[in-house]
Amino acid sequence: MKTIVFLTGSYFPDHSAVSNCIERVILKLENSFKVVVICPQTDKNQPLTEVHSNHKIVRFSYKNMDNKLVRRMKRIFNKYSLLDDLINGYLNEIEKIDTIDTIVPAVMPFETAIASYKAKEKNYELKVVPFMFDPFSNNSNLHYHKLLQKIKMKNLLEIESSLIKSSHYLLLIHHLKQHFIKKHHSNKEKYVFVEHPLFEKDFYDLGTNINKKDIKIVYTGSFYKKIRNPEYFLKVMNNVIKKSGNIYLHIYSFGDCKKIIKKWSEVNTKIIDQNSVTSDIAREKMKSADILIGVGNSTNSQTPSKIFEYISFKKKILYFVKDKNDRNIKILKKYPYALLIEESNKNLDEVSNEINSFIEKTSVNNTEIDEKINQIFKDASPNYIADIIKRNMNLKD
């Protein structure tokens, strides 16, 4: 049986957005191949090895993994904005595995890709198949400042190019297409463009007991003052709740906006701060919701996987738009039960009335949603992406 190794950031049970997607694909592959996932520990109490479903998880710790300030400084002074200790952590575990046929680094973190590239230098027969969810050279958040990014750009593009050349092929999320075609055009035959693999009927199509008397609205995810500030969203929802009376907003979040959330939860007791929870618990809360909330970023360099997860639940979606170039706008316009709210609209009564009308008058047709997903988002199916990997695993060089 062939061995396929996935490299991720945090994984089960503390999934990152990327590993949440990757796990869906792994579950489709684990009965056809020997699958090993290598990832950093997120808690010192986590076992270094364990079996999850039918695949093995191998965890490691690395220097300064718990010191955010030190890690930030190391990224700033590294010409590629990378952590060498993290790269070596992956490499050490890769070298302990006797025979590997394919490595799939899940990006971000980009360190997974570099570790794979270095492993291939020692074993030319190894197939490297990066699955890139986030940008690297053009990721201003990773490089902390646009000036630093500009200074490093030549090095960043060179290391991207080296990775592409060493790869068997690359799975790239659609929003990366423009960058890779423009900057690395000569290797375009290696690119396979797909979507976040989160549309899985069996995983989400579960019955839930919803109290129809009250309407439960749920937000899960992060809030950050600079890129995803919740102030406007909470101001609007406070107004919506006051006009309706039977709406409850539950917020399961992390980030640096706890004071903002606390302020509005004190203003309105139906805005309930539930603090952060694990991805599994967040998923259960989304399943039991009537409506899901999305809040866009003030930058448009990424397409958060969250929106695909929301669509998978076949719920009504309220989406607050901060940037007119937000990539999620195009996606949600294809989905029949989403309402887009422009944060540039300062008329709170107008916005609130529109939201209340959407909540009261729009009913969800699950058959229609299934048809839309199958027609428009077929490349967001874990089976679709797993089949691509299977076909290539079985090809001879």
CSV table of C-alpha atoms in Angstrom, one decimal:
chain,number,residue,atom,x,y,z
A,1,MET,CA,0.0,0.0,0.0
A,2,LYS,CA,1.4,3.4,-1.0
A,3,THR,CA,2.1,6.0,1.7
A,4,ILE,CA,0.9,9.6,1.5
A,5,VAL,CA,2.0,12.1,4.1
A,6,PHE,CA,0.1,15.4,4.7
A,7,LEU,CA,1.9,18.3,6.5
A,8,THR,CA,-0.4,20.8,8.2
A,9,GLY,CA,-0.5,23.4,10.8
A,10,SER,CA,-2.7,22.6,13.8
A,11,TYR,CA,-4.8,19.5,13.2
A,12,PHE,CA,-7.3,17.3,15.0
A,13,PRO,CA,-8.8,18.1,17.5
A,14,ASP,CA,-7.7,21.7,17.3
A,15,HIS,CA,-8.3,22.3,13.6
A,16,SER,CA,-7.1,25.4,11.7
A,17,ALA,CA,-9.2,26.6,8.8
A,18,VAL,CA,-6.8,24.8,6.4
A,19,SER,CA,-6.6,21.5,8.3
A,20,ASN,CA,-10.4,21.5,8.6
A,21,CYS,CA,-10.5,21.3,4.8
A,22,ILE,CA,-7.6,18.9,4.5
A,23,GLU,CA,-9.2,16.4,6.9
A,24,ARG,CA,-12.2,16.1,4.6
A,25,VAL,CA,-9.9,14.9,1.8
A,26,ILE,CA,-7.9,12.7,4.1
A,27,LEU,CA,-11.0,10.8,5.1
A,28,LYS,CA,-11.6,10.0,1.5
A,29,LEU,CA,-8.1,8.6,1.0
A,30,GLU,CA,-7.4,6.8,4.2
A,31,ASN,CA,-8.9,3.5,3.1
A,32,SER,CA,-6.9,3.4,-0.2
A,33,PHE,CA,-3.5,4.5,1.1
A,34,LYS,CA,-1.5,4.5,4.3
A,35,VAL,CA,-2.0,8.1,5.4
A,36,VAL,CA,0.1,10.0,7.9
A,37,VAL,CA,-0.5,13.6,9.1
A,38,ILE,CA,2.5,15.5,10.5
A,39,CYS,CA,1.7,18.6,12.5
A,40,PRO,CA,2.9,20.7,15.4
A,41,GLN,CA,1.5,20.2,18.9
A,42,THR,CA,-1.1,22.8,19.9
A,43,ASP,CA,-1.1,21.6,23.5
A,44,LYS,CA,1.7,20.0,25.5
A,45,ASN,CA,-0.8,17.4,26.7
A,46,GLN,CA,-1.5,16.1,23.2
A,47,PRO,CA,0.1,12.7,22.4
A,48,LEU,CA,3.0,12.8,20.0
A,49,THR,CA,1.3,10.0,18.0
A,50,GLU,CA,-2.3,8.8,17.8
A,51,VAL,CA,-4.7,7.1,15.3
A,52,HIS,CA,-7.6,9.3,14.2
A,53,SER,CA,-10.3,7.5,12.1
A,54,ASN,CA,-8.1,5.3,9.9
A,55,HIS,CA,-5.0,7.5,9.7
A,56,LYS,CA,-2.0,8.3,11.9
A,57,ILE,CA,-1.2,11.7,13.4
A,58,VAL,CA,2.4,12.5,14.3
A,59,ARG,CA,3.0,15.7,16.3
A,60,PHE,CA,6.1,17.5,17.3
A,61,SER,CA,7.2,20.6,19.3
A,62,TYR,CA,9.7,23.1,18.2
A,63,LYS,CA,11.7,25.9,19.7
A,64,ASN,CA,9.7,29.1,20.7
A,65,MET,CA,6.4,27.5,19.5
A,66,ASP,CA,4.7,29.1,22.5
A,67,ASN,CA,6.4,32.5,22.2
A,68,LYS,CA,4.5,34.6,19.7
A,69,LEU,CA,6.8,37.6,20.0
A,70,VAL,CA,10.0,35.6,19.3
A,71,ARG,CA,8.3,33.9,16.3
A,72,ARG,CA,7.2,37.2,14.9
A,73,MET,CA,10.7,38.7,15.2
A,74,LYS,CA,12.2,35.6,13.5
A,75,ARG,CA,9.8,35.9,10.6
A,76,ILE,CA,10.6,39.6,10.3
A,77,PHE,CA,14.4,39.0,10.1
A,78,ASN,CA,14.2,35.9,7.9
A,79,LYS,CA,14.5,36.8,4.2
A,80,TYR,CA,11.6,34.4,3.4
A,81,SER,CA,9.5,35.2,6.5
A,82,LEU,CA,9.9,31.6,7.6
A,83,LEU,CA,10.6,29.8,10.8
A,84,ASP,CA,13.6,27.4,10.4
A,85,ASP,CA,12.7,25.6,13.6
A,86,LEU,CA,9.2,24.7,12.3
A,87,ILE,CA,10.7,23.5,8.9
A,88,ASN,CA,13.1,21.3,10.8
A,89,GLY,CA,10.3,19.9,13.0
A,90,TYR,CA,8.5,18.6,9.9
A,91,LEU,CA,11.7,17.3,8.3
A,92,ASN,CA,12.7,15.4,11.4
A,93,GLU,CA,9.4,13.5,11.4
A,94,ILE,CA,9.4,12.9,7.6
A,95,GLU,CA,12.8,11.3,7.9
A,96,LYS,CA,11.4,8.8,10.5
A,97,ILE,CA,9.0,7.3,7.9
A,98,ASP,CA,10.6,4.4,6.0
A,99,THR,CA,8.9,4.8,2.6
A,100,ILE,CA,6.9,7.8,1.3
A,101,ASP,CA,5.3,8.0,-2.1
A,102,THR,CA,3.7,11.4,-2.0
A,103,ILE,CA,3.9,14.4,0.4
A,104,VAL,CA,1.0,16.9,0.4
A,105,PRO,CA,2.0,20.2,2.2
A,106,ALA,CA,-1.1,22.2,3.2
A,107,VAL,CA,-0.3,25.9,2.8
A,108,MET,CA,-0.5,27.8,5.1
A,109,PRO,CA,2.0,27.5,6.9
A,110,PHE,CA,4.4,27.8,4.0
A,111,GLU,CA,7.0,25.9,6.1
A,112,THR,CA,5.1,22.7,5.1
A,113,ALA,CA,6.0,23.4,1.5
A,114,ILE,CA,9.7,24.1,2.2
A,115,ALA,CA,10.0,20.9,4.4
A,116,SER,CA,8.6,18.9,1.5
A,117,TYR,CA,11.0,20.6,-1.0
A,118,LYS,CA,14.0,19.7,1.3
A,119,ALA,CA,12.7,16.1,1.7
A,120,LYS,CA,12.6,15.8,-2.1
A,121,GLU,CA,16.3,17.0,-2.4
A,122,LYS,CA,17.2,13.8,-0.4
A,123,ASN,CA,14.8,11.6,-2.4
A,124,TYR,CA,14.3,12.5,-6.0
A,125,GLU,CA,11.6,9.9,-6.5
A,126,LEU,CA,9.3,11.5,-3.9
A,127,LYS,CA,6.2,13.2,-5.3
A,128,VAL,CA,5.5,16.6,-3.8
A,129,VAL,CA,1.9,17.9,-4.3
A,130,PRO,CA,1.4,21.3,-2.5
A,131,PHE,CA,-2.2,22.1,-1.7
A,132,MET,CA,-2.1,25.9,-1.4
A,133,PHE,CA,-5.0,27.6,0.3
A,134,ASP,CA,-3.3,31.0,1.0
A,135,PRO,CA,-0.9,33.2,-0.8
A,136,PHE,CA,2.7,33.4,0.2
A,137,SER,CA,4.7,36.1,-1.7
A,138,ASN,CA,1.7,38.4,-1.9
A,139,ASN,CA,0.5,37.8,1.6
A,140,SER,CA,0.9,41.1,3.4
A,141,ASN,CA,-0.3,39.7,6.7
A,142,LEU,CA,2.4,37.0,6.8
A,143,HIS,CA,5.2,39.6,6.1
A,144,TYR,CA,3.7,42.0,8.7
A,145,HIS,CA,4.3,45.2,6.6
A,146,LYS,CA,4.0,46.1,2.9
A,147,LEU,CA,7.5,47.6,3.0
A,148,LEU,CA,9.0,44.4,4.4
A,149,GLN,CA,7.1,42.4,1.8
A,150,LYS,CA,8.5,44.7,-1.0
A,151,ILE,CA,12.1,44.3,0.3
A,152,LYS,CA,11.7,40.5,0.4
A,153,MET,CA,9.7,40.1,-2.8
A,154,LYS,CA,12.6,38.9,-5.0
A,155,ASN,CA,13.5,36.2,-2.5
A,156,LEU,CA,9.8,35.3,-2.0
A,157,LEU,CA,9.2,34.8,-5.7
A,158,GLU,CA,12.4,32.8,-6.1
A,159,ILE,CA,11.4,30.3,-3.4
A,160,GLU,CA,7.9,30.0,-4.8
A,161,SER,CA,9.5,29.2,-8.2
A,162,SER,CA,11.7,26.6,-6.6
A,163,LEU,CA,8.8,24.9,-5.0
A,164,ILE,CA,6.8,24.8,-8.2
A,165,LYS,CA,9.7,23.3,-10.1
A,166,SER,CA,10.2,20.6,-7.5
A,167,SER,CA,6.4,19.7,-7.4
A,168,HIS,CA,4.7,16.9,-9.3
A,169,TYR,CA,1.7,19.2,-9.6
A,170,LEU,CA,0.0,21.8,-7.4
A,171,LEU,CA,-3.6,22.0,-6.1
A,172,LEU,CA,-4.4,25.7,-5.9
A,173,ILE,CA,-7.5,27.4,-4.6
A,174,HIS,CA,-9.1,29.5,-7.3
A,175,HIS,CA,-8.3,32.9,-5.8
A,176,LEU,CA,-4.6,32.1,-6.3
A,177,LYS,CA,-5.0,31.7,-10.1
A,178,GLN,CA,-4.2,35.3,-11.1
A,179,HIS,CA,-0.9,35.4,-9.1
A,180,PHE,CA,0.4,32.0,-10.3
A,181,ILE,CA,-0.5,32.6,-13.9
A,182,LYS,CA,1.1,36.0,-13.9
A,183,LYS,CA,4.2,35.4,-11.9
A,184,HIS,CA,4.9,31.7,-12.7
A,185,HIS,CA,3.4,31.3,-16.1
A,186,SER,CA,6.0,28.9,-17.5
A,187,ASN,CA,4.8,26.1,-15.1
A,188,LYS,CA,1.1,26.5,-15.7
A,189,GLU,CA,0.7,22.9,-16.9
A,190,LYS,CA,1.3,21.8,-13.2
A,191,TYR,CA,-1.6,23.8,-11.8
A,192,VAL,CA,-4.9,22.3,-10.8
A,193,PHE,CA,-7.4,24.9,-9.6
A,194,VAL,CA,-10.0,23.7,-7.1
A,195,GLU,CA,-12.1,25.1,-4.3
A,196,HIS,CA,-12.1,24.7,-0.5
A,197,PRO,CA,-13.2,21.0,-0.1
A,198,LEU,CA,-16.1,21.5,2.3
A,199,PHE,CA,-19.2,20.5,0.4
A,200,GLU,CA,-20.0,17.1,1.7
A,201,LYS,CA,-23.7,16.1,1.9
A,202,ASP,CA,-23.2,13.2,4.4
A,203,PHE,CA,-21.2,15.4,6.8
A,204,TYR,CA,-23.6,18.3,7.1
A,205,ASP,CA,-27.0,17.0,6.0
A,206,LEU,CA,-28.2,16.1,9.5
A,207,GLY,CA,-31.5,16.8,11.2
A,208,THR,CA,-31.6,19.5,13.9
A,209,ASN,CA,-34.2,20.5,16.4
A,210,ILE,CA,-34.7,24.2,16.0
A,211,ASN,CA,-37.0,26.2,18.2
A,212,LYS,CA,-39.1,28.0,15.6
A,213,LYS,CA,-40.5,30.5,18.1
A,214,ASP,CA,-37.0,32.1,18.5
A,215,ILE,CA,-34.5,32.7,15.8
A,216,LYS,CA,-31.0,31.6,16.5
A,217,ILE,CA,-28.2,33.5,14.6
A,218,VAL,CA,-24.7,32.2,15.0
A,219,TYR,CA,-21.2,33.7,14.2
A,220,THR,CA,-18.2,31.4,14.6
A,221,GLY,CA,-14.6,32.5,13.8
A,222,SER,CA,-12.1,35.3,14.5
A,223,PHE,CA,-12.4,39.0,14.9
A,224,TYR,CA,-9.4,41.3,14.6
A,225,LYS,CA,-9.5,45.1,14.9
A,226,LYS,CA,-7.5,45.8,11.8
A,227,ILE,CA,-8.9,43.3,9.3
A,228,ARG,CA,-12.3,42.0,10.6
A,229,ASN,CA,-13.6,44.5,13.1
A,230,PRO,CA,-17.1,43.5,14.4
A,231,GLU,CA,-18.2,47.0,15.5
A,232,TYR,CA,-20.5,47.8,12.5
A,233,PHE,CA,-21.9,44.2,12.5
A,234,LEU,CA,-22.8,44.4,16.2
A,235,LYS,CA,-24.3,47.9,15.9
A,236,VAL,CA,-26.6,46.7,13.1
A,237,MET,CA,-27.6,43.4,14.8
A,238,ASN,CA,-28.4,45.3,18.0
A,239,ASN,CA,-30.9,47.3,15.9
A,240,VAL,CA,-32.2,44.2,14.2
A,241,ILE,CA,-32.8,42.4,17.5
A,242,LYS,CA,-34.6,45.5,19.0
A,243,LYS,CA,-36.9,45.7,16.0
A,244,SER,CA,-37.7,41.9,16.0
A,245,GLY,CA,-37.8,40.8,19.6
A,246,ASN,CA,-37.3,37.0,19.0
A,247,ILE,CA,-33.8,37.0,17.6
A,248,TYR,CA,-30.8,35.8,19.6
A,249,LEU,CA,-27.2,36.3,18.4
A,250,HIS,CA,-24.6,33.8,19.6
A,251,ILE,CA,-21.0,34.7,19.0
A,252,TYR,CA,-18.3,32.0,19.3
A,253,SER,CA,-15.1,33.9,18.5
A,254,PHE,CA,-11.4,34.5,19.3
A,255,GLY,CA,-9.1,37.4,18.4
A,256,ASP,CA,-8.4,40.9,19.8
A,257,CYS,CA,-12.0,42.3,19.9
A,258,LYS,CA,-13.3,40.9,23.2
A,259,LYS,CA,-13.9,44.4,24.6
A,260,ILE,CA,-16.0,45.3,21.6
A,261,ILE,CA,-18.1,42.2,21.9
A,262,LYS,CA,-18.5,42.6,25.6
A,263,LYS,CA,-19.7,46.2,25.2
A,264,TRP,CA,-22.5,45.1,22.8
A,265,SER,CA,-23.5,42.1,24.9
A,266,GLU,CA,-23.9,44.4,27.8
A,267,VAL,CA,-26.0,46.8,25.7
A,268,ASN,CA,-28.3,44.0,24.5
A,269,THR,CA,-28.7,40.7,26.5
A,270,LYS,CA,-29.7,38.9,23.3
A,271,ILE,CA,-26.2,39.4,21.9
A,272,ILE,CA,-24.5,36.5,23.7
A,273,ASP,CA,-20.7,36.2,23.9
A,274,GLN,CA,-20.0,32.5,24.0
A,275,ASN,CA,-16.2,32.9,23.8
A,276,SER,CA,-14.0,30.6,21.7
A,277,VAL,CA,-14.7,26.9,21.3
A,278,THR,CA,-13.1,24.0,19.4
A,279,SER,CA,-13.9,23.5,15.7
A,280,ASP,CA,-16.1,20.5,16.5
A,281,ILE,CA,-18.2,22.4,18.9
A,282,ALA,CA,-18.4,25.3,16.5
A,283,ARG,CA,-19.7,23.0,13.8
A,284,GLU,CA,-22.4,21.7,16.1
A,285,LYS,CA,-23.5,25.3,16.9
A,286,MET,CA,-23.6,26.1,13.2
A,287,LYS,CA,-25.8,23.0,12.6
A,288,SER,CA,-28.3,24.1,15.2
A,289,ALA,CA,-28.5,27.7,13.9
A,290,ASP,CA,-31.3,29.2,11.8
A,291,ILE,CA,-29.0,31.8,10.3
A,292,LEU,CA,-25.2,32.1,10.0
A,293,ILE,CA,-23.3,35.3,10.0
A,294,GLY,CA,-20.2,36.1,8.0
A,295,VAL,CA,-18.0,39.2,8.3
A,296,GLY,CA,-15.6,40.1,5.5
A,297,ASN,CA,-12.1,41.2,5.7
A,298,SER,CA,-10.9,44.8,5.0
A,299,THR,CA,-8.3,43.2,2.7
A,300,ASN,CA,-9.1,40.9,-0.2
A,301,SER,CA,-5.9,38.8,-0.6
A,302,GLN,CA,-7.7,35.6,0.6
A,303,THR,CA,-11.0,33.7,0.3
A,304,PRO,CA,-11.7,32.4,3.8
A,305,SER,CA,-12.9,28.8,3.8
A,306,LYS,CA,-15.6,29.7,6.3
A,307,ILE,CA,-18.0,30.8,3.6
A,308,PHE,CA,-17.9,27.4,1.9
A,309,GLU,CA,-18.5,25.7,5.3
A,310,TYR,CA,-21.5,28.0,5.8
A,311,ILE,CA,-23.0,27.1,2.4
A,312,SER,CA,-22.5,23.4,3.2
A,313,PHE,CA,-24.9,23.8,6.2
A,314,LYS,CA,-27.7,24.9,3.8
A,315,LYS,CA,-28.7,27.9,6.0
A,316,LYS,CA,-29.5,31.5,5.4
A,317,ILE,CA,-26.4,33.6,5.4
A,318,LEU,CA,-26.0,37.2,6.4
A,319,TYR,CA,-22.7,38.6,5.1
A,320,PHE,CA,-21.2,41.9,6.1
A,321,VAL,CA,-19.0,43.3,3.3
A,322,LYS,CA,-16.1,45.6,4.2
A,323,ASP,CA,-14.2,45.6,0.9
A,324,LYS,CA,-16.0,45.9,-2.5
A,325,ASN,CA,-13.4,43.6,-4.0
A,326,ASP,CA,-14.1,40.9,-1.4
A,327,ARG,CA,-13.9,37.5,-3.2
A,328,ASN,CA,-16.8,36.1,-1.2
A,329,ILE,CA,-19.2,38.5,-2.9
A,330,LYS,CA,-19.0,36.6,-6.2
A,331,ILE,CA,-19.4,33.2,-4.4
A,332,LEU,CA,-22.4,34.3,-2.3
A,333,LYS,CA,-24.2,35.8,-5.3
A,334,LYS,CA,-24.4,32.3,-6.7
A,335,TYR,CA,-26.0,31.1,-3.4
A,336,PRO,CA,-29.8,31.7,-3.3
A,337,TYR,CA,-30.1,32.3,0.4
A,338,ALA,CA,-27.5,34.9,1.2
A,339,LEU,CA,-28.0,38.6,2.0
A,340,LEU,CA,-25.0,40.9,1.4
A,341,ILE,CA,-24.8,44.0,3.7
A,342,GLU,CA,-22.4,46.8,2.6
A,343,GLU,CA,-20.8,48.3,5.7
A,344,SER,CA,-20.5,51.6,3.8
A,345,ASN,CA,-24.3,52.0,4.3
A,346,LYS,CA,-24.6,54.0,7.5
A,347,ASN,CA,-28.4,54.1,7.5
A,348,LEU,CA,-29.0,51.5,10.3
A,349,ASP,CA,-32.7,51.5,10.0
A,350,GLU,CA,-32.6,50.8,6.3
A,351,VAL,CA,-30.1,48.0,6.8
A,352,SER,CA,-32.0,46.5,9.8
A,353,ASN,CA,-35.3,46.5,7.9
A,354,GLU,CA,-33.7,44.7,5.0
A,355,ILE,CA,-32.3,42.1,7.3
A,356,ASN,CA,-35.5,41.5,9.2
A,357,SER,CA,-37.4,41.2,5.9
A,358,PHE,CA,-34.8,38.6,4.7
A,359,ILE,CA,-35.2,36.7,7.9
A,360,GLU,CA,-39.0,36.7,7.9
A,361,LYS,CA,-39.8,36.2,4.2
A,362,THR,CA,-37.0,34.0,2.9
A,363,SER,CA,-37.5,30.2,3.2
A,364,VAL,CA,-34.8,27.7,2.4
A,365,ASN,CA,-35.3,25.0,-0.2
A,366,ASN,CA,-32.7,22.3,0.5
A,367,THR,CA,-33.2,20.6,-2.9
A,368,GLU,CA,-32.5,23.9,-4.6
A,369,ILE,CA,-29.3,24.4,-2.6
A,370,ASP,CA,-28.1,20.8,-3.3
A,371,GLU,CA,-28.6,21.4,-7.1
A,372,LYS,CA,-26.7,24.7,-6.9
A,373,ILE,CA,-23.8,23.1,-5.0
A,374,ASN,CA,-23.6,20.2,-7.4
A,375,GLN,CA,-23.7,22.4,-10.5
A,376,ILE,CA,-21.6,25.4,-9.5
A,377,PHE,CA,-19.2,24.1,-6.8
A,378,LYS,CA,-18.4,20.5,-7.8
A,379,ASP,CA,-14.7,21.2,-7.3
A,380,ALA,CA,-15.4,22.0,-3.6
A,381,SER,CA,-16.2,18.4,-2.9
A,382,PRO,CA,-13.7,16.4,-0.9
A,383,ASN,CA,-14.4,13.4,-3.2
A,384,TYR,CA,-13.5,15.5,-6.3
A,385,ILE,CA,-10.1,16.5,-4.9
A,386,ALA,CA,-9.4,13.1,-3.4
A,387,ASP,CA,-10.0,11.5,-6.8
A,388,ILE,CA,-7.4,13.9,-8.4
A,389,ILE,CA,-4.8,12.8,-5.8
A,390,LYS,CA,-5.8,9.1,-6.3
A,391,ARG,CA,-5.4,9.2,-10.0
A,392,ASN,CA,-1.9,10.9,-9.7
A,393,MET,CA,-0.8,8.5,-7.0
A,394,ASN,CA,-1.4,5.6,-9.3
A,395,LEU,CA,0.3,7.1,-12.3
A,396,LYS,CA,3.8,6.0,-13.2
A,397,ASP,CA,6.4,8.7,-13.8
